[in-house]
Amino acid sequence: MSQAQIDTLASLFDSAIQVLKTDGELPADWQNNSQITRTKDASHGDFASNIALTAAKAAKVNPRQVAEKIVNALPENQDIRQVEIAGPGFINVFLNSDAKFAVLDDIFNLQESFGLSKQFDGQKIQVEFVSANPTSSLHVGHGRGAALGMSVSNLLEAIGYDVTREYYVNDAGRQMDILATSTYLRYLELNNEAVIFPSNAYVGDYVRDIAETLKAQHGDSYVHSFAEVAKNVPEDAQYEINAEGEKVLLSGDKEAHIDGLIANSKALLGDDYELFLNAALNSILADIKDDLNDFGVSYECWFSEKSIDSEIEPVLQILDDKGYLYEKDGNIWFKSTDFGDEKDRVVRRANGQSTYFASDIAYHKNKFDRGFDKVVNVWGADHHGYVPRVKAALTALGIDAERLDVVLVQFVALWRGSEKVQMSSRSGKFVTLRELRHEVGNDAARFYYVARKPEVHVDFDLELAKSQSKDNLVYYIQYAHARVCRVLEKLQASGLSVDDAIGAAQQELLIAPNEEELIKLLAAYPATLLRAATGYEPHILTNYLKELAALFHGWYDSNRILPVSLTSGETPSVDEMAMMQARLRLSKAVRQVLSNGLGLLGLSAPSSM
């Protein structure tokens, strides 16, 4: 049953309910919130509705009595063969043969467009995801946000949204200063300065690589003694020699230590400080873009945090004019508790600097000023407490906070056998997204990143992701697609070809229980896409593809598609040819839906494995 037919069936039930309201059997203001679902048992029909159970209380009679009245009031429809009342009051609908097979016509007519809709046509939505600080390469945790954000974006496009994918480049603030100063310290080392490297700086090899490029370009033009750079290091600081033979700060005021290095570097270098900051930023951002592109993740917009600086004070002025800001202890606070947050939030510190939160307020106002009907943020689970304050700020600005949806993505744990891999972006001892992709491939990474609910923690099993077995779900799904391709190759090798017209004419031969289940499941694909998209839950689609592949493999293993006579060189009988074409048509429909679903998840649909 196609989605259009499901809509027709819902309309028929609505018509019956209207008759009951007119006859006084139901209150005129009763709202129909019932569901129409596929039945698992063919003896219970093709679809079932719980409408009588939901209406019984309002009608003040037994659900079966309401069911009888609804069935009697149903308009006639050529697609419905029979309607029965079952159990406590479920209404089971049996379709005629043509209606059952209509989904196959839809698949062959629409092909890549099957399942797509224009339900949200004309609505603009922005999906912001990853937005990792450009201070190091992306690690496996970022990969989950990338896979999820891209899949959600694809699904939203599938139901008609005009989607803008955006990466918020955090190219301002303290972390960028730490990166720039880390790069400068490595540059000094390369120019033979004895540097004591702070433990809370960025120490990965990529920082040294950037410094080497700068040294090759500029020689010793920017060298100052480390004594000048480190004049604010606390005298009581303690150090140790790490595995790389570097002296690393252990104790003392680490934050004051790094802040002192930053301040001195800026003072000594003046305008040339930007050379080190931009070199580090551009190098790492280029690496991130390259990594994501190779992962099949692309963006319409890379939005610079620096570009929002000029909008921070105006947006704070709006909040102040509305009476939502106040001063305390020299800081400027936003009355976030007025809008349900657990405490008020600082937007400007006593030293006059605005906070990250102030930047985020300006950034989110900017999003809606650009005309998006909805905005979706894909954030890490550690941002859970950040959601209420951002929504509070939107409400204070007069923007409907319901237009902002936040998807929180739990952390990823990577396992090599029984060993859990630890990750730290500053130490540089982390597994990058690029390394993961090279080991297990893009398809496995993309699939397993989204195969569970976003709020569920993921233990990424490397060995499973690389295995070629039914336990590896992405392999199992892709193998179903490849199996159909292999059947078609064998058919061509035998000198025969697919005749879809004959297959359609003989489709009533597809009466085996698993064939009927396959057809029902194919018909559920459009509704599955809609549910996965509107809920921002691509795992709904992965579960569907797993179910479709499992059903197909079971059917394939127990039913011959190509006659035995083909392998022995004999000519198949007329009956064998009729069944073959009917099953080939069903197989091709399965292949098309698998391909469509895999494509939305950013996965390939291989023709051989």
Coordinates of C-alpha atoms in Angstrom, one line a residue, residues 148 151 155 447 450-454 477 521 524-548 597 601:
L148 CA 24.4 12.4 12.0
S151 CA 22.1 12.2 7.3
L155 CA 16.4 13.2 5.2
F447 CA 26.4 3.6 9.2
V450 CA 23.9 6.8 13.1
A451 CA 22.7 3.2 13.7
R452 CA 21.7 4.1 17.3
K453 CA 19.7 7.0 18.8
P454 CA 21.8 10.1 19.1
I477 CA 22.4 -4.6 3.9
L521 CA 7.7 -3.4 4.0
A524 CA 6.3 1.5 4.5
Y525 CA 9.4 3.2 3.2
P526 CA 7.9 6.7 2.6
A527 CA 6.4 6.8 6.0
T528 CA 9.7 5.6 7.5
L529 CA 11.5 8.4 5.8
L530 CA 9.1 11.0 7.1
R531 CA 9.4 9.7 10.7
A532 CA 13.2 9.6 10.5
A533 CA 13.4 13.1 9.1
T534 CA 10.9 14.9 11.4
G535 CA 12.4 13.2 14.4
Y536 CA 16.0 13.8 13.4
E537 CA 16.6 10.1 13.9
P538 CA 18.4 8.4 11.0
H539 CA 18.6 5.2 13.1
I540 CA 14.9 4.7 12.1
L541 CA 16.1 4.3 8.5
T542 CA 19.0 2.0 9.4
N543 CA 16.6 -0.2 11.3
Y544 CA 14.3 -0.3 8.3
L545 CA 17.1 -1.2 5.9
K546 CA 18.2 -3.9 8.3
E547 CA 14.7 -5.3 8.4
L548 CA 14.3 -5.1 4.6
G597 CA 17.9 4.4 1.7
L601 CA 22.7 7.8 4.7

